[in-house]
Amino acid sequence: STSRQTVKLAARSIICGPLQAGAKFYGVIYGDGPVGLEEKQIPLFESITALAAELLTASHVRNSLLAARSTIAALNAVAWEGERLILGDGPSAQELKELIETCAPQDVTVLITGETGTGKEMVARAIHRFSARREAPFVPVNCAALPREIIEAELFGAEKGAFTGATEGRIGRFELAARGSLFLDELGELPLDIQVKLLRSLQEKVIVRLGGNEAKPTDFRLIGATNVELEQAVREGTFRQDLYYRINVFRIHLKPLRERTEDIVLLAEHFLKQFSARFGRAMTGISKEAIELLSGHSWPGNIRELRNAIERAVLIERSNELQPGSLPISTTEAAPMANLDLESALQHGLPRDYEAAKGIFEQVFFERSMQANKGKIAGVARETGLTRKTIYSKLEKLGLADK
């Protein structure tokens, strides 16, 4: 029909341009007319087609966000596009993949344990992704990072007037996770009264907002994570035994990176590729010397520490191949840094740079404080005199906070 129209109009010029943004192809823009086109008009037409393609892309993203049932779901719709879940290829990683494949389709509560930085949230996201709830929100909550004063309102929501400044009703994380998955990280830090409400929600499938009386039906899958021994917490009376039995249905324990050294180089290469693309660097690989340094480090902060180390190295590396000098690891280490006290660190050679030397002190200080308090933020706060917010910020900076 287009060709017949062209003949009928006796068109002297025909122009056609693709509507394409990245790998997404929407169609073409076609134009014809009785007046001939000048060559200088072609760049203008190309600009128009490019702009139209970008507008279509923006419209597509906007429609996806509007279709999402909540802000969390909207963020998932964008952030998860093309995301790769890194688990490694070694025996430990293969076992982990099998556990995920086993529990993900079954709508049961999952408890993920392991040291800080071992990737507990990554595993929780994988479980959600491969479950029947994958199209609904995945709502992560770090219980240790929430101030005691607002944790109930954050989790269960609050009615208008429930507390000073509550001028309208507030939806809690339980409601945001409707038909999806709620990930409670560091759930061992939950106060006992909140544990009681959580147990009721799990048993009766209802929640009651702060300041309210109405029991609202809810439907979510709980995935919990902790880096402390909940059995010990039960014995000490800081964690309810009935709640422990309720959440410990299917358990996944993540091994520390020092026990799965076969995955260190694979993970490092992935992070190198990721950050090279982000920072516009043409990195071709990791030198043999850097690989030896990476493989010999104990990684007390596990995968998060490794990720942070590669990110820093990509920023400061001047060659196209990552060298050991760009890694924040001492080449004179005779023992894992996790086992060094300050005297040993001095003996093995502190960096001349003040910030780097301070970083070693903070690494040792907070590692030991976390170990002494069995990973409990509240105990670290009492011992150090720092606020929970400050401690959590430090742990994030040092790669010791599990995400």
mmCIF file of C-alpha atoms in Angstrom:
data_model
loop_
_atom_site.group_PDB
_atom_site.id
_atom_site.type_symbol
_atom_site.label_atom_id
_atom_site.label_comp_id
_atom_site.label_asym_id
_atom_site.label_seq_id
_atom_site.Cartn_x
_atom_site.Cartn_y
_atom_site.Cartn_z
ATOM 1 C CA SER A 1 0.000 0.000 0.000
ATOM 2 C CA THR A 2 2.909 2.325 0.712
ATOM 3 C CA SER A 3 4.366 1.838 -2.757
ATOM 4 C CA ARG A 4 0.980 2.550 -4.418
ATOM 5 C CA GLN A 5 0.640 5.704 -2.301
ATOM 6 C CA THR A 6 4.123 6.800 -3.343
ATOM 7 C CA VAL A 7 3.321 6.400 -7.038
ATOM 8 C CA LYS A 8 -0.018 8.177 -6.616
ATOM 9 C CA LEU A 9 1.619 11.161 -4.890
ATOM 10 C CA ALA A 10 4.474 11.170 -7.395
ATOM 11 C CA ALA A 11 6.892 11.375 -4.484
ATOM 12 C CA ARG A 12 10.335 12.639 -5.320
ATOM 13 C CA SER A 13 11.872 11.750 -1.975
ATOM 14 C CA ILE A 14 11.568 8.818 0.403
ATOM 15 C CA ILE A 15 13.276 8.529 3.766
ATOM 16 C CA CYS A 16 13.150 5.753 6.341
ATOM 17 C CA GLY A 17 14.906 5.532 9.713
ATOM 18 C CA PRO A 18 15.003 2.858 12.467
ATOM 19 C CA LEU A 19 13.458 3.421 15.892
ATOM 20 C CA GLN A 20 16.103 1.684 17.963
ATOM 21 C CA ALA A 21 17.445 2.312 21.478
ATOM 22 C CA GLY A 22 20.263 -0.027 22.457
ATOM 23 C CA ALA A 23 19.174 -3.573 21.637
ATOM 24 C CA LYS A 24 15.473 -2.651 21.612
ATOM 25 C CA PHE A 25 13.938 -2.221 18.127
ATOM 26 C CA TYR A 26 10.499 -0.570 17.955
ATOM 27 C CA GLY A 27 10.003 -0.117 14.212
ATOM 28 C CA VAL A 28 10.750 2.614 11.667
ATOM 29 C CA ILE A 29 9.776 6.168 10.780
ATOM 30 C CA TYR A 30 8.839 6.517 7.128
ATOM 31 C CA GLY A 31 8.403 9.732 5.190
ATOM 32 C CA ASP A 32 7.913 10.756 1.565
ATOM 33 C CA GLY A 33 7.033 13.899 -0.314
ATOM 34 C CA PRO A 34 7.051 15.706 -3.654
ATOM 35 C CA VAL A 35 10.043 17.840 -2.682
ATOM 36 C CA GLY A 36 13.531 16.422 -2.865
ATOM 37 C CA LEU A 37 15.565 16.080 0.342
ATOM 38 C CA GLU A 38 18.843 17.854 0.813
ATOM 39 C CA GLU A 39 21.773 15.982 2.296
ATOM 40 C CA LYS A 40 22.054 18.448 5.168
ATOM 41 C CA GLN A 41 18.517 17.483 6.292
ATOM 42 C CA ILE A 42 19.465 13.849 6.911
ATOM 43 C CA PRO A 43 21.254 14.447 10.281
ATOM 44 C CA LEU A 44 18.129 16.249 11.524
ATOM 45 C CA PHE A 45 15.992 13.245 10.576
ATOM 46 C CA GLU A 46 18.413 10.907 12.330
ATOM 47 C CA SER A 47 18.201 13.032 15.469
ATOM 48 C CA ILE A 48 14.407 12.878 15.323
ATOM 49 C CA THR A 49 14.391 9.064 15.050
ATOM 50 C CA ALA A 50 16.882 8.739 17.921
ATOM 51 C CA LEU A 51 14.814 11.045 20.128
ATOM 52 C CA ALA A 52 11.624 9.181 19.273
ATOM 53 C CA ALA A 53 13.265 5.869 20.207
ATOM 54 C CA GLU A 54 14.389 7.270 23.569
ATOM 55 C CA LEU A 55 10.879 8.575 24.244
ATOM 56 C CA LEU A 56 9.440 5.137 23.483
ATOM 57 C CA THR A 57 11.947 3.564 25.857
ATOM 58 C CA ALA A 58 11.050 6.044 28.605
ATOM 59 C CA SER A 59 7.364 5.328 28.030
ATOM 60 C CA HIS A 60 7.993 1.582 28.220
ATOM 61 C CA VAL A 61 9.850 1.924 31.544
ATOM 62 C CA ARG A 62 7.157 4.251 32.908
ATOM 63 C CA ASN A 63 4.421 1.751 32.047
ATOM 64 C CA SER A 64 6.400 -1.015 33.764
ATOM 65 C CA LEU A 65 6.695 1.097 36.906
ATOM 66 C CA LEU A 66 3.016 2.011 36.877
ATOM 67 C CA ALA A 67 2.121 -1.651 36.494
ATOM 68 C CA ALA A 68 4.117 -2.537 39.605
ATOM 69 C CA ARG A 69 1.981 -2.749 42.725
ATOM 70 C CA SER A 70 4.391 -0.908 45.000
ATOM 71 C CA THR A 71 7.601 1.112 45.042
ATOM 72 C CA ILE A 72 9.570 -1.985 45.994
ATOM 73 C CA ALA A 73 8.113 -3.955 43.080
ATOM 74 C CA ALA A 74 8.885 -1.065 40.748
ATOM 75 C CA LEU A 75 12.498 -0.975 41.853
ATOM 76 C CA ASN A 76 12.722 -4.732 41.351
ATOM 77 C CA ALA A 77 11.327 -4.414 37.832
ATOM 78 C CA VAL A 78 14.179 -2.085 36.871
ATOM 79 C CA ALA A 79 17.080 -3.232 39.045
ATOM 80 C CA TRP A 80 16.728 -6.935 38.316
ATOM 81 C CA GLU A 81 16.786 -6.578 34.530
ATOM 82 C CA GLY A 82 19.846 -8.449 33.342
ATOM 83 C CA GLU A 83 21.147 -9.022 36.881
ATOM 84 C CA ARG A 84 23.443 -12.017 37.268
ATOM 85 C CA LEU A 85 23.426 -14.016 40.465
ATOM 86 C CA ILE A 86 27.025 -15.001 41.229
ATOM 87 C CA LEU A 87 27.426 -18.247 43.084
ATOM 88 C CA GLY A 88 30.700 -19.636 41.697
ATOM 89 C CA ASP A 89 31.539 -22.970 40.079
ATOM 90 C CA GLY A 90 33.300 -24.903 42.872
ATOM 91 C CA PRO A 91 31.845 -27.813 44.903
ATOM 92 C CA SER A 92 30.452 -25.493 47.601
ATOM 93 C CA ALA A 93 28.777 -23.309 44.984
ATOM 94 C CA GLN A 94 27.276 -26.320 43.213
ATOM 95 C CA GLU A 95 25.874 -27.598 46.505
ATOM 96 C CA LEU A 96 24.410 -24.164 47.193
ATOM 97 C CA LYS A 97 22.732 -24.066 43.775
ATOM 98 C CA GLU A 98 21.154 -27.455 44.441
ATOM 99 C CA LEU A 99 19.793 -26.259 47.800
ATOM 100 C CA ILE A 100 18.303 -23.168 46.159
ATOM 101 C CA GLU A 101 16.707 -25.245 43.415
ATOM 102 C CA THR A 102 15.261 -27.563 46.078
ATOM 103 C CA CYS A 103 13.689 -24.974 48.367
ATOM 104 C CA ALA A 104 12.763 -22.161 45.954
ATOM 105 C CA PRO A 105 9.640 -23.804 44.432
ATOM 106 C CA GLN A 106 8.395 -24.933 47.854
ATOM 107 C CA ASP A 107 6.581 -22.155 49.716
ATOM 108 C CA VAL A 108 8.395 -22.718 53.014
ATOM 109 C CA THR A 109 10.283 -20.429 55.379
ATOM 110 C CA VAL A 110 14.033 -20.416 54.752
ATOM 111 C CA LEU A 111 16.776 -19.556 57.259
ATOM 112 C CA ILE A 112 20.146 -18.538 55.771
ATOM 113 C CA THR A 113 23.162 -18.550 58.090
ATOM 114 C CA GLY A 114 26.787 -17.571 57.592
ATOM 115 C CA GLU A 115 29.425 -14.960 58.338
ATOM 116 C CA THR A 116 29.056 -11.344 57.285
ATOM 117 C CA GLY A 117 29.653 -10.755 53.598
ATOM 118 C CA THR A 118 28.967 -14.330 52.450
ATOM 119 C CA GLY A 119 26.084 -13.250 50.214
ATOM 120 C CA LYS A 120 22.981 -14.066 52.236
ATOM 121 C CA GLU A 121 20.826 -11.464 50.485
ATOM 122 C CA MET A 122 22.053 -12.674 47.104
ATOM 123 C CA VAL A 123 20.874 -16.189 47.969
ATOM 124 C CA ALA A 124 17.543 -14.846 49.272
ATOM 125 C CA ARG A 125 16.998 -13.012 45.966
ATOM 126 C CA ALA A 126 17.816 -16.200 44.053
ATOM 127 C CA ILE A 127 15.238 -18.145 46.091
ATOM 128 C CA HIS A 128 12.622 -15.487 45.345
ATOM 129 C CA ARG A 129 13.565 -15.336 41.655
ATOM 130 C CA PHE A 130 13.072 -19.086 41.186
ATOM 131 C CA SER A 131 9.855 -19.288 43.197
ATOM 132 C CA ALA A 132 6.212 -18.952 42.167
ATOM 133 C CA ARG A 133 6.243 -15.505 43.842
ATOM 134 C CA ARG A 134 8.832 -14.082 41.430
ATOM 135 C CA GLU A 135 6.438 -11.544 39.864
ATOM 136 C CA ALA A 136 5.588 -10.038 43.276
ATOM 137 C CA PRO A 137 7.883 -7.814 45.390
ATOM 138 C CA PHE A 138 11.072 -8.922 47.112
ATOM 139 C CA VAL A 139 11.287 -6.699 50.203
ATOM 140 C CA PRO A 140 14.632 -6.654 52.079
ATOM 141 C CA VAL A 141 14.881 -5.397 55.669
ATOM 142 C CA ASN A 142 18.074 -5.131 57.720
ATOM 143 C CA CYS A 143 16.836 -5.532 61.283
ATOM 144 C CA ALA A 144 20.148 -4.385 62.793
ATOM 145 C CA ALA A 145 19.996 -1.071 60.920
ATOM 146 C CA LEU A 146 16.514 -0.104 62.136
ATOM 147 C CA PRO A 147 16.365 2.024 65.320
ATOM 148 C CA ARG A 148 14.416 0.371 68.133
ATOM 149 C CA GLU A 149 11.923 3.257 68.201
ATOM 150 C CA ILE A 150 10.657 2.756 64.642
ATOM 151 C CA ILE A 151 11.148 -0.948 63.951
ATOM 152 C CA GLU A 152 7.537 -1.922 64.712
ATOM 153 C CA ALA A 153 6.121 0.796 62.457
ATOM 154 C CA GLU A 154 8.597 -0.113 59.705
ATOM 155 C CA LEU A 155 7.658 -3.782 59.761
ATOM 156 C CA PHE A 156 3.963 -3.781 60.600
ATOM 157 C CA GLY A 157 2.912 -0.281 59.504
ATOM 158 C CA ALA A 158 1.220 2.359 61.617
ATOM 159 C CA GLU A 159 -2.209 3.957 61.809
ATOM 160 C CA LYS A 160 -2.733 7.708 61.683
ATOM 161 C CA GLY A 161 -1.903 9.220 65.095
ATOM 162 C CA ALA A 162 -0.074 6.091 66.314
ATOM 163 C CA PHE A 163 2.911 8.232 67.316
ATOM 164 C CA THR A 164 4.023 11.867 67.197
ATOM 165 C CA GLY A 165 4.222 12.999 63.603
ATOM 166 C CA ALA A 166 2.066 10.158 62.229
ATOM 167 C CA THR A 167 -0.280 12.407 60.248
ATOM 168 C CA GLU A 168 -1.429 9.574 57.990
ATOM 169 C CA GLY A 169 -1.455 5.787 57.855
ATOM 170 C CA ARG A 170 1.797 4.043 56.986
ATOM 171 C CA ILE A 171 2.216 0.781 55.091
ATOM 172 C CA GLY A 172 4.749 -1.587 56.655
ATOM 173 C CA ARG A 173 7.193 -3.959 54.989
ATOM 174 C CA PHE A 174 4.906 -6.949 55.634
ATOM 175 C CA GLU A 175 2.174 -5.358 53.537
ATOM 176 C CA LEU A 176 4.643 -4.293 50.842
ATOM 177 C CA ALA A 177 5.696 -7.936 50.518
ATOM 178 C CA ALA A 178 2.126 -9.091 49.778
ATOM 179 C CA ARG A 179 2.211 -12.218 47.571
ATOM 180 C CA GLY A 180 5.997 -11.849 47.461
ATOM 181 C CA SER A 181 8.981 -12.502 49.727
ATOM 182 C CA LEU A 182 10.050 -10.673 52.888
ATOM 183 C CA PHE A 183 13.779 -10.912 53.612
ATOM 184 C CA LEU A 184 14.661 -10.211 57.249
ATOM 185 C CA ASP A 185 18.442 -9.847 57.490
ATOM 186 C CA GLU A 186 20.047 -9.999 60.954
ATOM 187 C CA LEU A 187 16.754 -11.184 62.436
ATOM 188 C CA GLY A 188 18.621 -12.222 65.573
ATOM 189 C CA GLU A 189 18.672 -8.495 66.417
ATOM 190 C CA LEU A 190 14.863 -8.256 66.665
ATOM 191 C CA PRO A 191 13.628 -7.209 70.132
ATOM 192 C CA LEU A 192 11.611 -9.831 72.005
ATOM 193 C CA ASP A 193 8.303 -7.953 71.745
ATOM 194 C CA ILE A 194 8.708 -7.705 67.957
ATOM 195 C CA GLN A 195 9.524 -11.418 67.864
ATOM 196 C CA VAL A 196 6.123 -12.097 69.469
ATOM 197 C CA LYS A 197 4.320 -10.115 66.749
ATOM 198 C CA LEU A 198 6.356 -11.787 64.019
ATOM 199 C CA LEU A 199 5.464 -15.239 65.367
ATOM 200 C CA ARG A 200 1.773 -14.355 65.318
ATOM 201 C CA SER A 201 2.019 -13.070 61.756
ATOM 202 C CA LEU A 202 3.653 -16.303 60.627
ATOM 203 C CA GLN A 203 1.183 -18.532 62.440
ATOM 204 C CA GLU A 204 -2.060 -16.682 61.747
ATOM 205 C CA LYS A 205 -1.142 -14.961 58.450
ATOM 206 C CA VAL A 206 -2.285 -11.563 59.760
ATOM 207 C CA ILE A 207 -0.618 -8.317 60.843
ATOM 208 C CA VAL A 208 -1.785 -5.539 63.154
ATOM 209 C CA ARG A 209 -0.494 -2.033 62.478
ATOM 210 C CA LEU A 210 0.999 0.016 65.285
ATOM 211 C CA GLY A 211 -1.846 1.941 66.950
ATOM 212 C CA GLY A 212 -4.500 -0.234 65.335
ATOM 213 C CA ASN A 213 -6.743 -3.153 66.306
ATOM 214 C CA GLU A 214 -7.724 -4.548 62.932
ATOM 215 C CA ALA A 215 -6.041 -7.821 61.948
ATOM 216 C CA LYS A 216 -5.160 -7.471 58.276
ATOM 217 C CA PRO A 217 -4.698 -10.702 56.284
ATOM 218 C CA THR A 218 -1.273 -11.005 54.714
ATOM 219 C CA ASP A 219 0.462 -13.400 52.376
ATOM 220 C CA PHE A 220 4.241 -13.385 52.194
ATOM 221 C CA ARG A 221 7.101 -15.838 52.250
ATOM 222 C CA LEU A 222 9.660 -15.235 54.982
ATOM 223 C CA ILE A 223 13.349 -15.637 54.226
ATOM 224 C CA GLY A 224 15.482 -14.916 57.287
ATOM 225 C CA ALA A 225 19.234 -14.487 57.659
ATOM 226 C CA THR A 226 21.638 -14.192 60.554
ATOM 227 C CA ASN A 227 25.357 -14.337 61.275
ATOM 228 C CA VAL A 228 24.865 -15.350 64.921
ATOM 229 C CA GLU A 229 24.105 -18.729 66.481
ATOM 230 C CA LEU A 230 20.355 -18.584 67.108
ATOM 231 C CA GLU A 231 20.548 -21.777 69.181
ATOM 232 C CA GLN A 232 22.852 -19.963 71.602
ATOM 233 C CA ALA A 233 20.579 -16.906 71.557
ATOM 234 C CA VAL A 234 17.649 -19.186 72.511
ATOM 235 C CA ARG A 235 19.653 -20.570 75.441
ATOM 236 C CA GLU A 236 20.536 -17.029 76.533
ATOM 237 C CA GLY A 237 16.890 -15.947 76.340
ATOM 238 C CA THR A 238 17.425 -13.270 73.688
ATOM 239 C CA PHE A 239 15.580 -15.178 70.963
ATOM 240 C CA ARG A 240 12.249 -16.975 71.368
ATOM 241 C CA GLN A 241 12.427 -20.738 71.057
ATOM 242 C CA ASP A 242 8.990 -21.027 69.435
ATOM 243 C CA LEU A 243 9.955 -18.448 66.778
ATOM 244 C CA TYR A 244 13.240 -20.265 66.155
ATOM 245 C CA TYR A 245 11.395 -23.518 65.443
ATOM 246 C CA ARG A 246 8.954 -21.655 63.214
ATOM 247 C CA ILE A 247 11.606 -20.065 60.984
ATOM 248 C CA ASN A 248 14.103 -22.951 60.947
ATOM 249 C CA VAL A 249 12.147 -24.995 58.388
ATOM 250 C CA PHE A 250 14.697 -25.142 55.581
ATOM 251 C CA ARG A 251 18.218 -24.071 56.471
ATOM 252 C CA ILE A 252 21.034 -22.987 54.157
ATOM 253 C CA HIS A 253 24.503 -22.360 55.584
ATOM 254 C CA LEU A 254 26.917 -20.297 53.511
ATOM 255 C CA LYS A 255 30.587 -21.158 53.817
ATOM 256 C CA PRO A 256 33.086 -18.308 54.220
ATOM 257 C CA LEU A 257 35.190 -17.426 51.189
ATOM 258 C CA ARG A 258 38.352 -18.811 52.822
ATOM 259 C CA GLU A 259 36.723 -22.272 52.663
ATOM 260 C CA ARG A 260 35.819 -21.955 48.979
ATOM 261 C CA THR A 261 39.061 -20.587 47.567
ATOM 262 C CA GLU A 262 38.302 -22.154 44.191
ATOM 263 C CA ASP A 263 35.712 -19.399 43.608
ATOM 264 C CA ILE A 264 37.883 -16.398 44.534
ATOM 265 C CA VAL A 265 39.383 -15.827 41.077
ATOM 266 C CA LEU A 266 36.032 -16.406 39.326
ATOM 267 C CA LEU A 267 34.331 -13.850 41.544
ATOM 268 C CA ALA A 268 37.222 -11.398 41.166
ATOM 269 C CA GLU A 269 37.054 -11.653 37.375
ATOM 270 C CA HIS A 270 33.322 -11.003 37.425
ATOM 271 C CA PHE A 271 33.726 -7.926 39.623
ATOM 272 C CA LEU A 272 36.581 -6.732 37.402
ATOM 273 C CA LYS A 273 34.325 -6.914 34.346
ATOM 274 C CA GLN A 274 31.454 -5.243 36.203
ATOM 275 C CA PHE A 275 33.449 -2.283 37.502
ATOM 276 C CA SER A 276 35.484 -1.885 34.310
ATOM 277 C CA ALA A 277 32.224 -1.330 32.433
ATOM 278 C CA ARG A 278 30.882 1.005 35.121
ATOM 279 C CA PHE A 279 33.999 3.193 35.222
ATOM 280 C CA GLY A 280 34.714 3.087 31.492
ATOM 281 C CA ARG A 281 37.979 1.155 31.875
ATOM 282 C CA ALA A 282 39.317 -1.284 29.264
ATOM 283 C CA MET A 283 40.627 -3.855 31.761
ATOM 284 C CA THR A 284 41.760 -7.078 30.076
ATOM 285 C CA GLY A 285 42.288 -9.270 33.122
ATOM 286 C CA ILE A 286 44.146 -9.938 36.363
ATOM 287 C CA SER A 287 47.907 -10.473 36.479
ATOM 288 C CA LYS A 288 49.355 -13.737 37.772
ATOM 289 C CA GLU A 289 50.858 -11.942 40.785
ATOM 290 C CA ALA A 290 47.507 -10.353 41.662
ATOM 291 C CA ILE A 291 45.767 -13.729 41.378
ATOM 292 C CA GLU A 292 48.265 -15.218 43.825
ATOM 293 C CA LEU A 293 47.647 -12.349 46.251
ATOM 294 C CA LEU A 294 43.869 -12.695 45.964
ATOM 295 C CA SER A 295 44.016 -16.466 46.464
ATOM 296 C CA GLY A 296 46.264 -16.197 49.522
ATOM 297 C CA HIS A 297 44.175 -13.638 51.424
ATOM 298 C CA SER A 298 41.785 -14.867 54.148
ATOM 299 C CA TRP A 299 38.940 -12.458 53.212
ATOM 300 C CA PRO A 300 37.391 -11.930 56.656
ATOM 301 C CA GLY A 301 34.741 -9.755 54.991
ATOM 302 C CA ASN A 302 34.084 -12.510 52.444
ATOM 303 C CA ILE A 303 32.465 -11.690 49.073
ATOM 304 C CA ARG A 304 31.643 -8.111 50.022
ATOM 305 C CA GLU A 305 35.265 -7.441 50.984
ATOM 306 C CA LEU A 306 36.439 -8.969 47.688
ATOM 307 C CA ARG A 307 33.958 -6.859 45.744
ATOM 308 C CA ASN A 308 35.094 -3.676 47.483
ATOM 309 C CA ALA A 309 38.756 -4.561 46.885
ATOM 310 C CA ILE A 310 38.231 -5.033 43.141
ATOM 311 C CA GLU A 311 36.158 -1.831 42.886
ATOM 312 C CA ARG A 312 38.975 0.179 44.509
ATOM 313 C CA ALA A 313 41.613 -1.538 42.379
ATOM 314 C CA VAL A 314 39.813 -0.738 39.120
ATOM 315 C CA LEU A 315 39.609 2.922 40.144
ATOM 316 C CA ILE A 316 43.328 3.332 40.843
ATOM 317 C CA GLU A 317 44.916 0.842 38.409
ATOM 318 C CA ARG A 318 46.806 2.595 35.628
ATOM 319 C CA SER A 319 47.445 -0.369 33.338
ATOM 320 C CA ASN A 320 44.915 -2.529 31.500
ATOM 321 C CA GLU A 321 45.710 -5.518 33.690
ATOM 322 C CA LEU A 322 44.980 -5.509 37.416
ATOM 323 C CA GLN A 323 48.248 -5.541 39.373
ATOM 324 C CA PRO A 324 48.861 -6.518 43.049
ATOM 325 C CA GLY A 325 49.858 -2.956 43.961
ATOM 326 C CA SER A 326 46.297 -1.765 43.302
ATOM 327 C CA LEU A 327 44.771 -4.240 45.743
ATOM 328 C CA PRO A 328 44.225 -3.135 49.373
ATOM 329 C CA ILE A 329 46.091 -6.219 50.583
ATOM 330 C CA SER A 330 49.603 -6.157 52.030
ATOM 331 C CA THR A 331 52.034 -8.141 49.878
ATOM 332 C CA THR A 332 54.081 -8.810 53.031
ATOM 333 C CA GLU A 333 51.296 -10.635 54.837
ATOM 334 C CA ALA A 334 52.734 -13.705 56.543
ATOM 335 C CA ALA A 335 49.398 -14.529 58.144
ATOM 336 C CA PRO A 336 45.774 -13.657 57.459
ATOM 337 C CA MET A 337 44.954 -10.136 58.585
ATOM 338 C CA ALA A 338 42.030 -11.509 60.592
ATOM 339 C CA ASN A 339 44.518 -13.185 62.928
ATOM 340 C CA LEU A 340 46.811 -10.177 63.412
ATOM 341 C CA ASP A 341 46.825 -7.860 66.385
ATOM 342 C CA LEU A 342 48.108 -4.315 65.946
ATOM 343 C CA GLU A 343 51.627 -5.230 67.029
ATOM 344 C CA SER A 344 51.785 -7.911 64.348
ATOM 345 C CA ALA A 345 50.374 -5.516 61.784
ATOM 346 C CA LEU A 346 53.122 -3.044 62.651
ATOM 347 C CA GLN A 347 55.729 -5.766 62.409
ATOM 348 C CA HIS A 348 54.524 -6.797 58.957
ATOM 349 C CA GLY A 349 54.586 -3.226 57.730
ATOM 350 C CA LEU A 350 51.800 -0.684 57.924
ATOM 351 C CA PRO A 351 51.149 1.513 54.888
ATOM 352 C CA ARG A 352 52.676 4.987 54.983
ATOM 353 C CA ASP A 353 49.340 6.476 54.001
ATOM 354 C CA TYR A 354 47.418 7.532 57.143
ATOM 355 C CA GLU A 355 43.968 6.553 55.872
ATOM 356 C CA ALA A 356 45.204 3.110 54.805
ATOM 357 C CA ALA A 357 46.854 2.556 58.216
ATOM 358 C CA LYS A 358 43.700 3.695 59.995
ATOM 359 C CA GLY A 359 41.747 1.254 57.849
ATOM 360 C CA ILE A 360 43.846 -1.666 59.142
ATOM 361 C CA PHE A 361 43.193 -0.612 62.739
ATOM 362 C CA GLU A 362 39.438 -0.307 62.131
ATOM 363 C CA GLN A 363 39.360 -3.636 60.308
ATOM 364 C CA VAL A 364 41.007 -5.447 63.234
ATOM 365 C CA PHE A 365 39.034 -3.496 65.860
ATOM 366 C CA PHE A 366 35.585 -4.176 64.439
ATOM 367 C CA GLU A 367 36.327 -7.761 63.398
ATOM 368 C CA ARG A 368 37.373 -8.600 66.944
ATOM 369 C CA SER A 369 34.488 -6.693 68.515
ATOM 370 C CA MET A 370 31.991 -8.514 66.278
ATOM 371 C CA GLN A 371 33.585 -11.869 67.107
ATOM 372 C CA ALA A 372 33.586 -11.128 70.857
ATOM 373 C CA ASN A 373 29.896 -10.220 70.723
ATOM 374 C CA LYS A 374 28.970 -13.096 68.382
ATOM 375 C CA GLY A 375 27.942 -10.721 65.644
ATOM 376 C CA LYS A 376 25.387 -8.821 67.739
ATOM 377 C CA ILE A 377 25.305 -5.130 66.902
ATOM 378 C CA ALA A 378 23.743 -4.301 70.274
ATOM 379 C CA GLY A 379 26.677 -5.915 72.091
ATOM 380 C CA VAL A 380 29.224 -4.045 69.966
ATOM 381 C CA ALA A 381 27.397 -0.789 70.739
ATOM 382 C CA ARG A 382 27.542 -1.423 74.499
ATOM 383 C CA GLU A 383 31.203 -2.396 74.368
ATOM 384 C CA THR A 384 32.463 0.409 72.107
ATOM 385 C CA GLY A 385 30.151 3.235 73.177
ATOM 386 C CA LEU A 386 29.227 3.885 69.539
ATOM 387 C CA THR A 387 25.697 4.165 68.222
ATOM 388 C CA ARG A 388 24.196 1.310 66.198
ATOM 389 C CA LYS A 389 24.005 3.606 63.184
ATOM 390 C CA THR A 390 27.721 4.447 63.417
ATOM 391 C CA ILE A 391 28.670 0.794 63.841
ATOM 392 C CA TYR A 392 26.593 -0.298 60.885
ATOM 393 C CA SER A 393 28.110 2.472 58.754
ATOM 394 C CA LYS A 394 31.634 1.334 59.721
ATOM 395 C CA LEU A 395 30.829 -2.302 58.956
ATOM 396 C CA GLU A 396 29.489 -1.271 55.538
ATOM 397 C CA LYS A 397 32.640 0.727 54.799
ATOM 398 C CA LEU A 398 34.949 -2.129 55.840
ATOM 399 C CA GLY A 399 33.013 -4.762 53.940
ATOM 400 C CA LEU A 400 31.935 -6.487 57.148
ATOM 401 C CA ALA A 401 28.197 -5.847 56.849
ATOM 402 C CA ASP A 402 26.239 -8.656 55.239
ATOM 403 C CA LYS A 403 23.876 -7.498 52.372
#
